[in-house]
CSV table of C-alpha atoms and ligand atoms in Angstrom, one decimal:
chain,number,residue,atom,x,y,z
A,2,MET,CA,128.7,137.2,139.2
A,3,ASN,CA,131.6,138.9,137.5
A,4,ILE,CA,133.1,142.6,138.1
A,5,ASN,CA,131.2,143.2,134.6
A,6,GLN,CA,128.2,141.4,135.4
A,7,GLN,CA,128.2,142.9,139.0
A,8,ALA,CA,128.8,146.6,136.9
A,9,GLN,CA,125.7,146.2,133.9
A,10,LYS,CA,123.5,145.4,136.8
A,11,LEU,CA,124.1,148.7,138.6
A,12,LEU,CA,123.9,150.5,134.9
A,13,GLU,CA,120.6,148.9,135.0
A,14,LEU,CA,119.4,149.8,138.1
A,15,VAL,CA,120.1,153.2,138.0
A,16,ASN,CA,118.6,153.5,134.6
A,17,LYS,CA,115.5,152.3,136.2
A,18,LYS,CA,115.9,154.9,138.7
A,19,ASN,CA,113.5,158.5,138.4
A,20,GLN,CA,114.5,161.2,139.9
A,21,GLU,CA,110.9,162.1,140.8
A,22,LYS,CA,112.1,166.0,142.2
A,23,HIS,CA,113.8,167.9,138.9
A,24,SER,CA,116.6,168.4,141.1
A,25,LYS,CA,119.8,171.2,139.8
A,26,PHE,CA,122.8,169.8,139.6
A,27,ILE,CA,125.3,172.6,139.5
A,28,SER,CA,129.0,171.4,139.3
A,29,ILE,CA,131.5,174.3,140.7
A,30,ALA,CA,134.5,173.8,138.5
A,31,SER,CA,138.0,175.4,136.5
A,32,GLY,CA,141.1,175.7,134.6
A,33,LYS,CA,143.6,176.0,137.3
A,34,GLY,CA,143.1,175.7,140.8
A,35,GLY,CA,142.9,178.0,143.7
A,36,VAL,CA,140.9,180.4,142.2
A,37,GLY,CA,138.2,179.9,145.1
A,38,LYS,CA,136.0,177.0,143.9
A,39,THR,CA,135.4,175.4,147.2
A,40,ASN,CA,134.8,178.6,149.4
A,41,PHE,CA,131.8,179.9,146.3
A,42,ALA,CA,130.6,176.1,146.2
A,43,VAL,CA,130.2,176.5,150.3
A,44,ASN,CA,129.0,179.8,150.5
A,45,LEU,CA,126.2,179.3,147.3
A,46,SER,CA,125.2,176.4,149.4
A,47,TYR,CA,124.6,178.4,152.6
A,48,ILE,CA,122.9,181.5,150.9
A,49,LEU,CA,120.4,178.7,148.6
A,50,ALA,CA,119.5,177.1,152.0
A,51,ASN,CA,119.3,179.8,154.3
A,52,LYS,CA,118.5,182.9,152.2
A,53,PHE,CA,116.1,180.6,149.7
A,54,GLU,CA,114.9,178.5,151.9
A,55,LYS,CA,116.4,175.6,149.1
A,56,LYS,CA,117.2,172.1,150.0
A,57,VAL,CA,120.0,171.7,149.6
A,58,LEU,CA,123.2,168.9,149.7
A,59,LEU,CA,126.8,169.9,148.7
A,60,ILE,CA,128.9,166.8,147.2
A,61,ASP,CA,132.7,167.2,147.9
A,62,ALA,CA,133.7,165.4,144.3
A,63,ASP,CA,137.6,167.1,145.2
A,64,MET,CA,138.7,163.6,145.9
A,65,GLY,CA,141.9,164.9,145.5
A,66,MET,CA,142.1,167.5,148.1
A,67,ALA,CA,139.1,167.4,149.6
A,68,ASP,CA,138.4,170.4,151.9
A,69,VAL,CA,134.8,171.5,152.1
A,70,HIS,CA,134.9,169.5,155.8
A,71,VAL,CA,137.8,172.3,156.3
A,72,ILE,CA,135.9,175.4,155.0
A,73,LEU,CA,133.0,174.2,157.0
A,74,ASN,CA,134.8,173.7,159.8
A,75,LEU,CA,133.6,170.1,160.4
A,76,LYS,CA,135.4,167.1,161.1
A,77,PRO,CA,133.2,164.1,160.0
A,78,GLN,CA,133.4,160.9,161.1
A,79,ASN,CA,132.7,159.6,157.2
A,80,ASN,CA,133.0,160.6,154.1
A,81,LEU,CA,132.1,159.0,150.6
A,82,LYS,CA,134.4,156.2,150.2
A,83,ALA,CA,132.9,154.7,153.3
A,84,LEU,CA,129.8,154.1,150.9
A,85,LEU,CA,132.9,151.7,149.4
A,86,SER,CA,132.1,149.5,152.4
A,87,GLY,CA,128.4,149.8,152.7
A,88,LYS,CA,127.4,152.4,154.7
A,89,LYS,CA,124.3,154.4,153.2
A,90,PRO,CA,124.8,158.5,152.1
A,91,GLN,CA,122.4,158.9,155.3
A,92,ASP,CA,124.7,157.5,157.2
A,93,ILE,CA,127.7,160.1,155.8
A,94,VAL,CA,126.4,163.1,155.6
A,95,VAL,CA,126.5,166.4,157.4
A,96,ASN,CA,123.5,169.0,158.5
A,97,THR,CA,125.2,172.1,159.0
A,98,LYS,CA,124.2,175.4,158.9
A,99,GLY,CA,121.2,174.6,157.1
A,100,PHE,CA,122.5,172.2,154.7
A,101,ASP,CA,123.8,168.4,153.7
A,102,VAL,CA,127.2,167.5,153.1
A,103,LEU,CA,128.3,164.7,151.1
A,104,PRO,CA,131.8,164.9,152.8
A,105,GLY,CA,134.8,163.7,150.0
A,106,PHE,CA,138.3,162.0,150.5
A,107,SER,CA,142.0,163.0,149.9
A,108,GLY,CA,145.2,161.1,150.0
A,109,ILE,CA,146.3,158.8,147.5
A,110,ASP,CA,143.0,157.5,146.4
A,111,THR,CA,142.1,160.3,144.3
A,112,LEU,CA,139.2,159.6,141.8
A,113,ASP,CA,140.9,158.9,139.6
A,114,ASP,CA,142.3,155.8,140.6
A,115,LEU,CA,138.7,154.6,141.4
A,116,GLU,CA,137.8,151.9,139.2
A,117,ASP,CA,134.8,152.7,137.4
A,118,PHE,CA,132.5,150.0,139.3
A,119,MET,CA,132.9,151.8,142.8
A,120,MET,CA,132.1,154.7,141.0
A,121,MET,CA,129.2,153.5,139.6
A,122,LYS,CA,128.7,151.7,143.5
A,123,ILE,CA,128.5,155.3,144.4
A,124,ILE,CA,126.2,156.7,142.1
A,125,ASN,CA,123.8,154.0,142.5
A,126,ASP,CA,123.5,155.5,146.2
A,127,LEU,CA,123.2,158.9,145.4
A,128,THR,CA,120.7,158.2,142.7
A,129,ASP,CA,118.2,157.5,145.2
A,130,PHE,CA,119.9,160.2,147.9
A,131,SER,CA,119.9,163.0,146.1
A,132,LYS,CA,116.0,163.1,144.5
A,133,ASP,CA,114.3,165.3,147.2
A,134,TYR,CA,117.0,168.2,147.0
A,135,ASP,CA,116.2,171.3,144.8
A,136,PHE,CA,119.6,172.2,144.3
A,137,VAL,CA,122.7,169.7,144.4
A,138,ILE,CA,126.0,171.3,144.6
A,139,ILE,CA,129.3,169.6,143.5
A,140,ASP,CA,132.9,171.0,144.0
A,141,THR,CA,135.2,169.3,141.9
A,142,ALA,CA,139.0,169.2,141.1
A,143,ALA,CA,141.1,171.6,138.6
A,144,GLY,CA,141.4,170.3,135.8
A,145,ILE,CA,140.7,167.9,133.3
A,146,ASP,CA,140.6,164.7,134.4
A,147,ASN,CA,138.2,162.6,132.8
A,148,LYS,CA,136.0,162.0,136.5
A,149,VAL,CA,135.5,166.1,136.6
A,150,ILE,CA,134.3,166.4,132.7
A,151,SER,CA,131.9,163.7,133.5
A,152,PHE,CA,130.8,165.3,136.4
A,153,ILE,CA,130.3,168.9,134.5
A,154,ARG,CA,129.0,167.1,131.6
A,155,ALA,CA,126.3,165.3,133.4
A,156,SER,CA,125.5,168.6,135.3
A,157,SER,CA,123.3,170.9,134.0
A,158,ARG,CA,125.0,173.9,134.4
A,159,SER,CA,128.7,174.3,135.4
A,160,PHE,CA,129.6,177.1,137.0
A,161,VAL,CA,133.4,177.7,135.7
A,162,ILE,CA,135.1,179.8,137.6
A,163,THR,CA,138.3,182.0,136.7
A,164,THR,CA,139.8,185.3,138.4
A,165,PRO,CA,141.6,188.2,136.3
A,166,GLU,CA,144.7,186.5,136.0
A,167,PRO,CA,145.2,185.8,132.5
A,168,PRO,CA,146.4,181.9,133.4
A,169,ALA,CA,143.3,181.5,134.8
A,170,MET,CA,141.7,182.7,132.7
A,171,MET,CA,143.5,180.6,129.3
A,172,ASP,CA,143.0,177.4,131.6
A,173,ALA,CA,139.0,178.7,132.1
A,174,TYR,CA,139.1,178.7,128.0
A,175,ALA,CA,140.8,175.3,127.7
A,176,LEU,CA,138.9,173.5,129.6
A,177,MET,CA,135.7,174.8,128.3
A,178,LYS,CA,136.9,174.4,124.9
A,179,SER,CA,138.5,170.7,125.2
A,180,ILE,CA,134.5,169.8,126.7
A,181,TYR,CA,132.8,171.3,124.1
A,182,LYS,CA,135.0,170.4,121.5
A,183,ILE,CA,134.3,166.7,122.1
A,184,TYR,CA,131.3,166.7,123.5
A,185,ASN,CA,129.6,169.5,122.5
A,186,TYR,CA,128.4,170.7,126.0
A,187,THR,CA,128.2,174.2,126.2
A,188,ASN,CA,125.7,175.3,129.7
A,189,PHE,CA,129.0,177.4,131.6
A,190,LYS,CA,128.7,180.1,133.5
A,191,LEU,CA,131.4,182.0,134.2
A,192,VAL,CA,132.2,183.5,137.6
A,193,ILE,CA,135.0,186.0,137.5
A,194,ASN,CA,136.4,185.6,141.0
A,195,MET,CA,138.4,187.9,143.4
A,196,CYS,CA,138.0,190.8,141.1
A,197,LYS,CA,139.4,194.8,142.5
A,198,ASN,CA,136.6,196.3,140.4
A,199,LYS,CA,133.4,195.6,138.2
A,200,ASN,CA,135.2,197.2,135.4
A,201,GLU,CA,137.4,194.7,135.9
A,202,ALA,CA,135.8,191.6,136.4
A,203,LEU,CA,133.3,193.0,133.1
A,204,PHE,CA,137.1,193.1,130.8
A,205,THR,CA,137.9,189.5,131.6
A,206,TYR,CA,134.8,188.1,130.9
A,207,ASP,CA,133.8,189.9,127.5
A,208,ARG,CA,137.6,188.7,126.6
A,209,LEU,CA,136.6,185.0,127.3
A,210,ASN,CA,133.2,185.0,125.8
A,211,ASN,CA,135.1,186.6,122.9
A,212,SER,CA,137.5,183.7,122.6
A,213,PHE,CA,134.8,180.9,123.2
A,214,ARG,CA,132.4,182.3,121.0
A,215,ARG,CA,134.2,182.9,117.9
A,216,PHE,CA,134.9,179.2,118.6
A,217,VAL,CA,132.3,177.6,119.6
A,218,ASN,CA,129.7,180.4,118.0
A,219,LYS,CA,128.2,181.0,121.2
A,220,ASN,CA,128.1,183.0,123.8
A,221,ILE,CA,128.6,181.7,127.7
A,222,GLU,CA,126.6,183.6,130.0
A,223,MET,CA,128.1,185.5,132.8
A,224,ALA,CA,127.2,184.2,136.3
A,225,GLY,CA,128.5,187.1,137.8
A,226,TRP,CA,131.4,188.9,139.5
A,227,ILE,CA,132.1,188.2,142.8
A,228,PRO,CA,134.8,191.3,144.0
A,229,TYR,CA,138.8,190.5,146.4
A,230,SER,CA,138.1,189.8,150.0
A,231,GLN,CA,140.5,190.9,152.8
A,232,THR,CA,137.3,189.8,154.9
A,233,LEU,CA,137.0,186.2,153.4
A,234,ASN,CA,140.7,185.5,154.6
A,235,ARG,CA,139.9,186.4,157.7
A,236,ALA,CA,136.9,184.6,158.7
A,237,ILE,CA,138.9,181.6,157.1
A,238,LYS,CA,141.3,182.3,159.7
A,239,SER,CA,139.1,182.5,162.3
A,240,LYS,CA,137.1,179.4,160.5
A,241,LYS,CA,133.8,181.2,160.5
A,242,LEU,CA,131.6,180.9,157.3
A,243,ILE,CA,131.9,184.7,155.5
A,244,SER,CA,128.1,184.4,154.4
A,245,GLU,CA,127.1,183.6,157.9
A,246,VAL,CA,128.6,186.0,160.2
A,247,PHE,CA,129.1,188.4,157.4
A,248,PRO,CA,126.4,188.5,155.5
A,249,SER,CA,126.2,192.1,154.5
A,250,ASP,CA,130.1,192.2,153.2
A,251,ASP,CA,130.2,192.6,149.2
A,252,PHE,CA,131.5,189.0,148.6
A,253,THR,CA,128.4,187.3,150.5
A,254,ARG,CA,126.3,189.8,148.5
A,255,ALA,CA,128.5,189.2,145.1
A,256,VAL,CA,127.1,185.2,146.0
A,257,THR,CA,124.0,186.2,146.1
A,258,ALA,CA,123.1,187.7,143.3
A,259,ILE,CA,124.4,184.3,141.4
A,260,ALA,CA,122.3,182.7,144.3
A,261,SER,CA,119.0,184.7,143.5
A,262,LYS,CA,119.2,184.2,139.1
A,263,GLU,CA,119.3,180.4,139.9
A,264,VAL,CA,116.8,180.1,142.1
A,265,GLY,CA,114.5,182.4,139.8
A,266,GLU,CA,115.6,180.8,136.4
A,267,GLU,CA,113.8,177.1,135.4
A,268,TYR,CA,116.5,175.0,133.8
A,269,GLU,CA,115.0,172.9,131.2
A,270,PHE,CA,114.9,169.8,132.5
A,271,ASP,CA,115.3,166.6,129.9
A,272,GLY,CA,118.7,166.1,131.6
A,273,ASP,CA,118.0,167.3,135.1
A,274,GLY,CA,116.9,164.3,136.2
A,275,ASN,CA,119.1,162.2,135.0
A,276,PHE,CA,122.6,163.3,136.2
A,277,TRP,CA,123.3,160.0,138.0
A,278,LYS,CA,122.4,158.5,134.2
A,279,LYS,CA,124.4,160.1,132.3
A,280,LEU,CA,127.7,160.0,134.3
A,281,MET,CA,127.1,156.5,134.8
A,282,SER,CA,127.1,156.4,131.4
A,283,PHE,CA,130.1,158.5,130.7
A,284,LEU,CA,132.5,156.5,133.2
A,285,LYS,CA,131.5,153.6,131.1
A,286,LYS,CA,132.6,154.8,127.4
A,287,GLU,CA,135.8,155.6,129.4
B,322,ATP,N1,136.6,186.9,146.7
B,322,ATP,C1,137.8,185.9,147.1
B,322,ATP,N2,138.7,187.3,147.7
B,322,ATP,C2,140.0,186.4,148.6
B,322,ATP,N3,140.4,186.0,148.5
B,322,ATP,C3,139.8,184.7,147.9
B,322,ATP,C4,138.8,185.0,147.1
B,322,ATP,N4,138.3,183.5,147.0
B,322,ATP,C5,138.8,182.9,147.5
B,322,ATP,N5,139.9,183.1,147.5
B,322,ATP,C6,141.2,182.5,148.5
B,322,ATP,O1,141.2,182.1,147.7
B,322,ATP,C7,142.4,180.8,148.3
B,322,ATP,C8,141.7,179.5,147.1
B,322,ATP,O2,140.1,179.5,147.8
B,322,ATP,P1,139.8,177.6,147.5
B,322,ATP,O3,140.0,176.8,148.0
B,322,ATP,O4,138.0,178.3,147.9
B,322,ATP,O5,139.8,177.6,145.8
B,322,ATP,P2,139.8,176.0,145.2
B,322,ATP,O6,139.4,176.6,143.3
B,322,ATP,O7,139.1,175.2,145.5
B,322,ATP,O8,141.2,175.7,145.0
B,322,ATP,P3,141.6,174.3,144.5
B,322,ATP,O9,141.7,173.9,143.4
B,322,ATP,O10,142.9,174.1,145.5
B,322,ATP,O11,140.5,173.0,144.7
B,322,ATP,C9,141.8,180.6,149.0
B,322,ATP,O12,142.8,181.5,150.3
B,322,ATP,C10,140.5,181.4,149.4
B,322,ATP,O13,140.7,182.1,150.6
B,323,MG,MG1,138.6,173.7,146.4
């Protein structure tokens, strides 16, 4: 069997699989780097699992600079790359602080260099593995790389993180605009991070929403805002997870408020069960 036939086979296999339980797939994205995606993704996972008793899988899909395990102070034996050499997700998953993590990998093998066939193999393995989770949170790389766009398009929700700084706002807008323009995808929710206060957050949201509405004729929802937190930086330095050790810090409370909305909200399930199928088909077309 040549590689194209094998790829076709994998595609058919994933298409046959059913996500029986409807997991909610949330990708965490941003235009600009360093705006707080990974810290948000990790703490959101912790809070969904521990405060709301959900079964959560966090996937580190930032394969250029994977650092979910760094924030969680884990030293994983394996990572997603091991799926390519025959390991199973069960062999690489790490259970920590009440939720499961699939660690990513960094270095020269960025996601871009991964052949579509290899991505398909990873997707095939994860289709079965992820189906029992209530939430699958996907931490992505900054920017509008094709693979990141595929993760976003396949997700039923994409949290776009920005700070109130104009470059971060412009890049968040550019990310949403280009994905809408090419693919008509609008399931974005904005998270305004590192704010001085609520007014600054609302001002940032209004500006972005107005620009988006002028272009798309639709509002983007605000998932919530998160204050700038010195405590977060202290927690990171002492290798602790802020939401675990400082449950009443404003950062933790802000992420809890965002998590509570997701728990309460019913998604349209049309697409949700099909996350991996969609991801597979988006990759195939590129
Ligand atoms: N609310 C906040 N208050 C203060 N500092 C923050 C806040 N959120 C994130 N940071 C800091 O910003 C830096 C970047 O955070 P993080 O790594 O989560 O961003 P990222 O968007 O995942 O970056 P990358 O694009 O490189 O993946 C970290 O030093 C983190 O401590
Ligand atoms: Mg990150």
